[in-house]
Coordinates of C-alpha atoms in Angstrom, one line a residue:
X975 CA -1.8 41.0 14.5
X976 CA -5.3 39.6 14.2
X977 CA -4.2 36.0 12.5
X978 CA -7.3 33.9 10.8
X979 CA -7.3 30.6 12.2
X980 CA -9.8 28.0 10.2
X981 CA -10.3 24.6 10.6
X982 CA -9.3 22.7 7.3
X983 CA -11.3 19.4 8.3
X984 CA -15.3 20.7 7.8
X985 CA -13.6 23.2 5.2
X986 CA -12.8 20.3 2.7
X987 CA -15.7 18.4 3.3
X988 CA -18.1 21.3 2.1
X989 CA -16.0 22.0 -0.9
X990 CA -15.7 18.6 -1.5
X991 CA -18.8 17.7 -1.8
X992 CA -20.3 20.7 -3.4
X993 CA -18.0 20.0 -6.4
X994 CA -18.8 16.5 -6.3
X995 CA -22.4 17.3 -6.4
X996 CA -21.8 19.2 -10.2
X997 CA -22.8 16.8 -13.3
X998 CA -20.3 14.8 -14.8
X999 CA -19.1 13.1 -18.1
X1000 CA -16.2 11.3 -17.5
X1001 CA -14.2 8.8 -19.2
X1002 CA -10.4 7.7 -18.2
X1003 CA -8.2 7.6 -21.2
X1004 CA -4.6 6.7 -20.3
X1005 CA -1.3 5.1 -21.7
X1006 CA -2.6 1.8 -22.3
X1007 CA -6.0 3.0 -23.2
X1008 CA -4.5 4.9 -25.6
X1009 CA -2.4 2.3 -27.2
X1010 CA -5.5 -0.6 -27.7
X1011 CA -7.9 2.4 -28.3
X1012 CA -10.1 1.3 -25.1
X1013 CA -12.1 3.0 -22.0
X1014 CA -10.1 2.9 -18.8
X1015 CA -13.1 1.4 -17.8
X1016 CA -12.4 -2.3 -19.6
X1017 CA -9.8 -2.4 -16.6
X1018 CA -10.6 -0.5 -14.2
X1019 CA -13.8 -0.3 -11.9
X1020 CA -14.8 2.8 -9.5
X1021 CA -11.1 4.1 -9.6
X1022 CA -8.2 1.7 -9.9
X1023 CA -9.7 -1.0 -8.7
X1024 CA -9.0 -3.9 -11.9
X1025 CA -11.5 -5.8 -13.4
X1026 CA -11.1 -9.7 -14.5
X1027 CA -9.7 -8.1 -17.9
X1028 CA -7.5 -5.8 -15.8
X1029 CA -5.9 -8.5 -13.7
X1030 CA -5.4 -10.4 -16.7
X1031 CA -3.9 -7.3 -18.6
X1032 CA -1.7 -6.9 -15.5
X1033 CA -0.2 -10.8 -15.0
X1034 CA -0.1 -10.5 -19.1
X1035 CA 2.9 -8.3 -19.3
X1036 CA 0.2 -5.3 -19.6
X1037 CA -0.9 -6.4 -23.2
X1038 CA -4.3 -7.7 -24.2
X1039 CA -3.9 -11.7 -24.6
X1040 CA -3.8 -12.0 -28.0
X1041 CA -3.9 -8.6 -29.2
X1042 CA -2.1 -7.5 -32.2
X1043 CA 1.0 -5.4 -31.7
X1044 CA 1.5 -2.3 -33.8
X1045 CA 4.3 0.0 -34.0
X1046 CA 6.0 1.6 -31.4
X1047 CA 4.7 4.8 -30.0
X1048 CA 5.9 6.6 -27.2
X1049 CA 2.9 7.5 -25.6
X1050 CA 1.3 4.2 -26.0
X1051 CA 4.1 3.2 -23.1
X1052 CA 4.0 6.2 -20.8
X1053 CA 2.1 8.4 -18.6
X1054 CA 2.6 11.2 -16.2
X1055 CA 0.4 11.6 -12.9
X1056 CA 0.6 13.6 -9.6
X1057 CA -0.6 14.1 -6.6
X1058 CA -1.5 17.0 -4.5
X1059 CA -2.6 16.7 -1.0
X1060 CA -3.7 18.7 1.8
X1061 CA -4.4 17.0 5.0
X1062 CA -5.0 17.7 9.2
X1063 CA -3.7 14.7 11.5
X1064 CA -5.2 15.3 15.4
X1065 CA -3.4 13.2 17.9
X1066 CA -4.4 13.1 21.5
X1067 CA -2.4 10.7 24.0
X1068 CA -4.3 10.0 27.4
X1069 CA -2.7 9.5 30.3
X1070 CA -4.9 6.3 31.9
X1071 CA -4.0 6.7 35.0
X1072 CA -5.0 10.6 35.6
X1073 CA -7.2 11.0 32.0
X1074 CA -5.1 13.9 31.4
X1075 CA -4.8 14.3 27.6
X1076 CA -2.2 16.0 25.3
X1077 CA -3.0 17.2 22.0
X1078 CA -1.2 18.2 18.9
X1079 CA -2.5 19.4 16.0
X1080 CA -1.3 19.7 12.4
X1081 CA -2.5 20.4 8.7
X1082 CA -0.7 21.3 5.9
X1083 CA -1.2 21.1 1.9
X1084 CA 1.4 19.4 -0.6
X1085 CA 2.7 18.8 -3.6
X1086 CA 3.1 15.2 -2.9
X1087 CA 4.7 13.4 -5.4
X1088 CA 5.1 13.6 -9.5
X1089 CA 5.3 9.9 -10.9
X1090 CA 5.9 8.2 -14.1
X1091 CA 4.5 5.2 -15.2
X1092 CA 5.8 3.2 -18.2
X1093 CA 5.5 -0.4 -19.8
X1094 CA 4.3 -2.8 -22.0
X1095 CA 5.1 -5.2 -24.8
X1096 CA 9.0 -5.2 -26.3
X1097 CA 8.7 -8.1 -28.6
X1098 CA 9.0 -11.7 -28.4
X1099 CA 6.8 -12.4 -25.4
X1100 CA 9.0 -9.8 -23.8
X1101 CA 7.5 -6.8 -21.7
X1102 CA 8.5 -4.7 -19.0
X1103 CA 6.7 -2.3 -16.4
X1104 CA 8.4 0.7 -14.3
X1105 CA 6.4 3.1 -11.9
X1106 CA 9.2 5.9 -10.8
X1107 CA 8.7 9.1 -8.5
X1108 CA 10.5 12.0 -10.2
X1109 CA 10.2 13.2 -7.1
X1110 CA 8.2 13.1 -3.7
X1111 CA 7.6 15.2 -1.4
X1112 CA 9.8 14.9 2.1
X1113 CA 7.8 17.1 4.5
X1114 CA 10.3 19.3 5.7
X1115 CA 9.5 21.3 9.0
X1116 CA 12.1 23.7 9.7
X1117 CA 11.5 24.2 13.3
X1118 CA 12.2 20.6 13.7
X1119 CA 15.1 19.8 11.4
X1120 CA 17.1 22.8 12.3
X1121 CA 20.4 23.6 14.1
X1122 CA 19.5 23.8 18.0
X1123 CA 21.1 25.6 20.9
X1124 CA 22.6 22.0 22.1
X1125 CA 25.0 22.7 19.8
X1126 CA 25.1 19.5 18.4
X1127 CA 22.1 19.2 15.6
X1128 CA 23.3 20.8 12.5
X1129 CA 20.9 22.1 9.7
X1130 CA 19.0 20.4 7.4
X1131 CA 18.7 21.8 3.9
X1132 CA 15.3 22.7 2.4
X1133 CA 16.1 21.5 -0.4
X1134 CA 16.8 18.1 0.7
X1135 CA 19.0 15.8 -2.2
X1136 CA 16.9 18.1 -4.8
X1137 CA 14.9 15.5 -6.4
X1138 CA 13.8 12.6 -3.7
X1139 CA 13.5 10.0 -6.5
X1140 CA 11.8 6.7 -5.6
X1141 CA 11.6 3.5 -7.5
X1142 CA 8.1 1.8 -6.9
X1143 CA 8.3 -0.9 -9.6
X1144 CA 10.7 -2.2 -12.2
X1145 CA 10.6 -5.2 -13.8
X1146 CA 11.4 -7.1 -16.9
X1147 CA 9.1 -10.2 -17.9
X1148 CA 8.8 -13.0 -20.1
X1149 CA 4.9 -14.3 -21.0
X1150 CA 4.2 -17.7 -22.8
X1151 CA 1.4 -17.0 -25.8
X1152 CA -2.3 -18.0 -24.3
X1153 CA -5.3 -16.6 -22.8
X1154 CA -6.8 -19.4 -20.4
X1155 CA -2.9 -21.0 -20.1
X1156 CA 0.4 -19.3 -20.1
X1157 CA 3.6 -18.7 -18.0
X1158 CA 4.9 -15.4 -16.7
X1159 CA 8.2 -15.1 -15.2
X1160 CA 9.8 -11.7 -14.2
X1161 CA 12.9 -10.2 -12.5
X1162 CA 13.5 -6.6 -10.7
X1163 CA 11.5 -4.8 -8.0
X1164 CA 8.3 -6.6 -7.4
X1165 CA 5.3 -7.2 -5.0
X1166 CA 3.2 -10.5 -5.1
X1167 CA 0.3 -9.5 -7.6
X1168 CA -2.2 -11.0 -4.9
X1169 CA -1.5 -8.2 -2.5
X1170 CA -1.5 -5.2 -5.6
X1171 CA -4.8 -6.9 -6.1
X1172 CA -5.7 -6.0 -2.4
X1173 CA -4.6 -3.0 -1.2
X1174 CA -1.0 -3.3 -2.1
X1175 CA -1.6 -1.4 -5.9
X1176 CA -4.3 -0.5 -7.9
X1177 CA -7.2 0.4 -5.7
X1178 CA -10.2 2.5 -4.9
X1179 CA -9.0 4.4 -1.3
X1180 CA -6.4 6.6 -0.6
X1181 CA -4.5 5.1 2.0
X1182 CA -3.3 1.2 2.3
X1183 CA -5.4 -0.9 4.9
X1184 CA -2.9 -1.2 8.3
X1185 CA -2.1 -5.0 8.0
X1186 CA -0.3 -4.2 5.0
X1187 CA 2.0 -1.5 6.1
X1188 CA 2.4 -2.2 10.1
X1189 CA 6.1 -4.1 10.7
X1190 CA 5.1 -7.3 12.7
X1191 CA 8.2 -7.0 15.1
X1192 CA 9.9 -3.3 15.8
X1193 CA 13.7 -4.7 14.6
X1194 CA 12.2 -6.4 11.6
X1195 CA 11.4 -4.0 8.3
X1196 CA 8.7 -7.4 6.9
X1197 CA 5.6 -6.1 6.6
X1198 CA 2.8 -7.7 3.8
X1199 CA 3.3 -4.2 1.8
X1200 CA 7.3 -4.7 0.6
X1201 CA 8.2 -3.9 -3.3
X1202 CA 11.7 -5.7 -3.2
X1203 CA 14.0 -6.8 -5.7
X1204 CA 13.4 -10.3 -6.6
X1205 CA 12.1 -12.9 -8.9
X1206 CA 8.8 -14.7 -9.5
X1207 CA 7.0 -17.1 -12.2
X1208 CA 4.0 -18.1 -12.3
X1209 CA 0.9 -19.8 -14.0
X1210 CA -2.8 -18.8 -15.3
X1211 CA -4.6 -22.0 -15.8
X1212 CA -8.4 -20.9 -17.1
X1213 CA -9.6 -18.7 -13.9
X1214 CA -6.7 -19.8 -11.1
X1215 CA -3.0 -18.0 -10.6
X1216 CA -0.1 -19.3 -9.0
X1217 CA 3.3 -17.5 -8.1
X1218 CA 6.1 -18.5 -6.6
X1219 CA 8.7 -16.0 -5.8
X1220 CA 12.2 -15.0 -4.2
X1221 CA 13.4 -11.4 -2.6
X1222 CA 15.7 -10.2 -0.9
X1223 CA 14.4 -10.0 2.2
X1224 CA 14.8 -6.0 3.0
X1225 CA 11.2 -5.5 3.8
X1226 CA 10.3 -1.9 3.8
X1227 CA 13.1 -0.5 2.8
X1228 CA 12.7 1.3 -0.3
X1229 CA 16.2 1.4 -1.3
X1230 CA 18.4 -1.6 -0.2
X1231 CA 19.5 -4.6 -2.0
X1232 CA 21.2 -5.9 0.7
X1233 CA 21.8 -6.7 4.3
X1234 CA 25.6 -6.6 5.5
X1235 CA 27.0 -10.1 4.1
X1236 CA 23.7 -12.0 4.9
X1237 CA 22.9 -14.0 1.7
X1238 CA 19.5 -16.0 2.7
X1239 CA 16.5 -14.8 0.7
X1240 CA 12.6 -15.0 1.3
X1241 CA 10.5 -16.7 -0.5
X1242 CA 6.8 -16.4 -1.1
X1243 CA 3.9 -17.7 -2.8
X1244 CA 0.2 -17.0 -3.6
X1245 CA -2.7 -18.5 -5.3
X1246 CA -5.8 -17.5 -6.3
X1247 CA -9.1 -18.2 -8.0
X1248 CA -11.0 -15.5 -10.0
X1249 CA -15.1 -15.5 -10.1
X1250 CA -16.4 -13.3 -12.5
X1251 CA -15.6 -10.4 -14.9
X1252 CA -16.1 -8.2 -12.4
X1253 CA -12.7 -8.6 -11.0
X1254 CA -13.9 -10.9 -7.4
X1255 CA -11.6 -13.4 -6.1
X1256 CA -10.0 -15.2 -3.2
X1257 CA -6.4 -16.2 -2.6
X1258 CA -4.0 -17.3 -0.5
X1259 CA -0.2 -15.8 0.5
X1260 CA 2.5 -17.2 2.2
X1261 CA 5.7 -15.4 3.1
X1262 CA 9.0 -17.1 5.0
X1263 CA 12.1 -15.3 5.9
X1264 CA 14.9 -14.8 7.9
X1265 CA 16.1 -11.3 9.4
X1266 CA 19.4 -10.6 10.8
X1267 CA 18.4 -8.4 13.9
X1268 CA 21.2 -9.7 16.3
X1269 CA 23.4 -7.9 13.5
X1270 CA 21.7 -4.3 14.4
X1271 CA 20.9 -4.9 18.1
X1272 CA 23.6 -7.6 19.9
X1273 CA 22.4 -6.6 23.0
X1274 CA 18.9 -7.9 22.6
X1275 CA 19.4 -10.9 19.7
X1276 CA 21.4 -14.0 19.7
X1277 CA 21.0 -15.0 15.7
X1278 CA 18.1 -14.5 13.1
X1279 CA 14.7 -13.8 13.5
X1280 CA 12.8 -16.5 11.4
X1281 CA 10.0 -15.7 10.9
X1282 CA 6.7 -16.4 8.3
X1283 CA 3.2 -15.0 7.6
X1284 CA 0.2 -16.4 6.2
X1285 CA -2.6 -14.8 4.7
X1286 CA -6.2 -15.0 3.3
X1287 CA -7.2 -12.4 1.0
X1288 CA -10.6 -11.8 -1.5
X1289 CA -13.1 -9.6 -2.9
X1290 CA -16.8 -9.6 -3.7
X1291 CA -17.3 -7.3 -6.6
X1292 CA -21.0 -6.9 -7.7
X1293 CA -23.8 -5.6 -9.8
X1294 CA -26.9 -6.7 -8.8
X1295 CA -29.6 -5.4 -10.6
X1296 CA -28.0 -1.7 -10.7
X1297 CA -26.9 -1.9 -7.6
X1298 CA -22.7 -1.6 -7.5
X1299 CA -20.0 -2.1 -5.0
X1300 CA -17.6 -4.3 -3.6
X1301 CA -17.0 -6.1 -0.5
X1302 CA -13.2 -6.7 0.1
X1303 CA -11.5 -7.9 3.5
X1304 CA -8.0 -10.1 4.3
X1305 CA -6.7 -11.7 7.2
X1306 CA -2.9 -11.8 8.5
X1307 CA -1.4 -14.1 10.7
X1308 CA 2.4 -14.4 11.5
X1309 CA 4.9 -15.8 13.5
X1310 CA 8.7 -14.4 14.6
X1311 CA 11.0 -17.0 16.1
X1312 CA 14.2 -15.8 17.7
X1313 CA 16.8 -16.0 20.5
X1314 CA 17.4 -13.5 23.0
X1315 CA 20.1 -12.6 25.5
X1316 CA 17.9 -14.3 28.1
X1317 CA 15.5 -16.5 26.6
X1318 CA 16.1 -19.4 23.6
X1319 CA 13.4 -19.6 21.4
X1320 CA 11.1 -16.7 22.2
X1321 CA 8.4 -16.6 19.9
X1322 CA 5.9 -13.9 19.0
X1323 CA 2.5 -14.7 16.7
X1324 CA 1.1 -11.4 15.4
X1325 CA -2.5 -10.9 13.4
X1326 CA -4.1 -8.2 11.4
X1327 CA -7.5 -8.3 9.3
X1328 CA -9.4 -5.4 7.4
X1329 CA -12.7 -5.6 5.9
X1330 CA -14.3 -2.9 3.4
X1331 CA -17.6 -2.0 1.9
X1332 CA -17.8 0.3 -1.2
X1333 CA -20.8 1.5 -3.0
X1334 CA -20.1 2.3 -6.9
X1335 CA -22.4 4.9 -7.9
X1336 CA -22.8 6.8 -11.4
X1337 CA -20.4 4.0 -13.3
X1338 CA -18.0 4.2 -10.4
X1339 CA -17.4 7.8 -10.8
X1340 CA -18.8 8.5 -7.4
X1341 CA -17.8 5.8 -4.6
X1342 CA -18.4 6.0 -0.9
X1343 CA -16.6 3.4 1.0
X1344 CA -15.9 2.4 4.4
X1345 CA -13.2 0.2 6.6
X1346 CA -12.2 -1.4 9.7
X1347 CA -8.6 -2.3 10.1
X1348 CA -6.5 -3.9 12.8
X1349 CA -3.3 -5.1 13.9
X1350 CA -1.7 -6.7 17.1
X1351 CA 2.0 -7.2 16.8
X1352 CA 1.9 -9.6 19.8
X1353 CA -0.8 -11.5 20.4
X1354 CA 0.4 -12.7 23.8
X1355 CA -1.0 -10.0 25.9
X1356 CA -3.2 -7.1 25.3
X1357 CA -3.1 -3.2 25.4
X1358 CA -0.9 -3.3 22.3
X1359 CA -3.1 -3.6 19.4
X1360 CA -4.1 -0.8 17.0
X1361 CA -7.5 -0.5 15.6
X1362 CA -9.7 1.8 13.7
X1363 CA -12.3 3.1 11.4
X1364 CA -11.6 4.7 7.6
X1365 CA -14.3 6.5 6.2
X1366 CA -14.0 8.2 2.4
X1367 CA -15.2 9.5 -1.2
X1368 CA -14.0 8.6 -4.7
X1369 CA -14.8 11.0 -7.4
X1370 CA -14.0 11.0 -10.8
X1371 CA -14.8 14.3 -12.2
X1372 CA -13.1 14.5 -15.3
X1373 CA -11.1 11.9 -17.6
X1374 CA -7.6 12.1 -16.3
X1375 CA -7.9 12.3 -12.6
X1376 CA -9.7 11.9 -9.5
X1377 CA -10.3 13.2 -5.8
X1378 CA -10.1 11.2 -2.7
X1379 CA -11.4 12.2 0.4
X1380 CA -10.6 10.4 3.4
X1381 CA -11.3 10.3 7.1
X1382 CA -9.7 7.7 9.7
X1383 CA -9.3 7.1 13.4
X1384 CA -6.9 4.7 14.9
X1385 CA -6.4 3.8 18.5
X1386 CA -3.9 2.0 20.6
X1387 CA -2.1 1.6 24.1
X1388 CA 1.4 1.3 24.8
X1389 CA 1.5 -1.8 26.8
X1390 CA 4.9 -3.9 25.9
X1391 CA 6.5 -7.4 26.7
X1392 CA 10.3 -7.6 27.9
X1393 CA 12.6 -9.8 25.6
X1394 CA 14.4 -10.9 28.3
X1395 CA 12.0 -11.8 31.2
X1396 CA 8.7 -11.6 29.1
X1397 CA 7.3 -9.3 31.7
X1398 CA 4.1 -7.7 31.0
X1399 CA 4.2 -3.3 31.2
X1400 CA 0.7 -2.4 31.7
X1401 CA -0.5 0.3 29.2
X1402 CA 0.0 4.2 30.6
X1403 CA -1.7 5.7 27.6
X1404 CA -3.8 5.5 25.1
X1405 CA -3.4 7.7 22.1
X1406 CA -6.2 8.4 18.7
X1407 CA -4.7 9.5 15.6
X1408 CA -7.3 10.7 13.8
X1409 CA -7.0 12.0 9.8
X1410 CA -8.3 14.1 7.4
X1411 CA -7.0 14.3 3.8
X1412 CA -7.8 15.0 0.4
X1413 CA -6.0 13.5 -2.5
X1414 CA -6.1 15.0 -6.0
X1415 CA -4.5 12.9 -8.6
X1416 CA -4.1 13.3 -12.6
X1417 CA -2.6 11.4 -14.9
X1418 CA -2.2 11.3 -18.8

């Protein structure tokens, strides 16, 4: 049988830009826009990036400061959203000694997720927010998950757990009245608001930056982008905001509420200052924690992994004589200290950063962007860094949705360092991961 093979990357590009060139008249309306009778552009610019009003709305319990409450209506508190994706990945691995390359190409369509957003004021200063995935695609692959001839690997059902629901965020919040000065506290599944505003949550792009998503060490699940169970308190004074929080310290693990009998908690602190109504701000982030790595791999570790991370984050969102856009960036520096079976006081330092430029065209309905990502899990030796460019285009063709086309290429070598002798093993391969993704998201 003859089979027609079409490279999805070029096809996606052509279809996307032909459609994007058609004239559109769009103004987004969602649950909270329905509640207050305003356009989503009051709180958002260029996709889901938040303006100053949107930042205040988020931190003030998903309610307008000083706004008059009306009778509760479920449509004012509930929004449904779905994400559809088409993607292709090209993984090229080159052996440095011989120059021989191996290639792996994959592509697919998927209904990635169906989610519910719900939140807003309750009464007497209390409010709530929740984001839950009713279903998230598991990317089943029968060839890789089926029973093998070894007699050991059992079949994995194509249906998975029949739902694969996931709780992203959920918390109850209390906020005092006031616009320039207010206090707030929340408990549940949370993420520092400063990180939410700089790649962790509301954003223009499809993907999150590497420094937000990479773990600082292989056995430690901590990463900057972590939605954990805990509590935080904050104070807003005019254009400055301070948040202090305590969390379980489970890092990237989505559903974990405890690690064995570990009773220690991690802490975080953020301080930021907003410069204008567009949402421009600068801030500092600090996280300190401990992780019982020795419980998982006692052959390597003696005692906990004590670690901390400092981050500088900011964005400048501008409108200069009709030229609109944003410059966004962050820098993270971390340190992990632990005892191994051979070395006391083993220390690893990590760093990562990203820089991004966005152009907001047609009132943000069309927005190309470019980002450079970098992450180094151990700065004491070379050739273990991961880095590369990200190029994307955001398009909002309708009132209740958006299209994002994104291409990225990350490169890294496989050099490593021994935890027992500190000996460095030189890199033997270099891997280039190229990815092109079209995400279609709609909400009502």
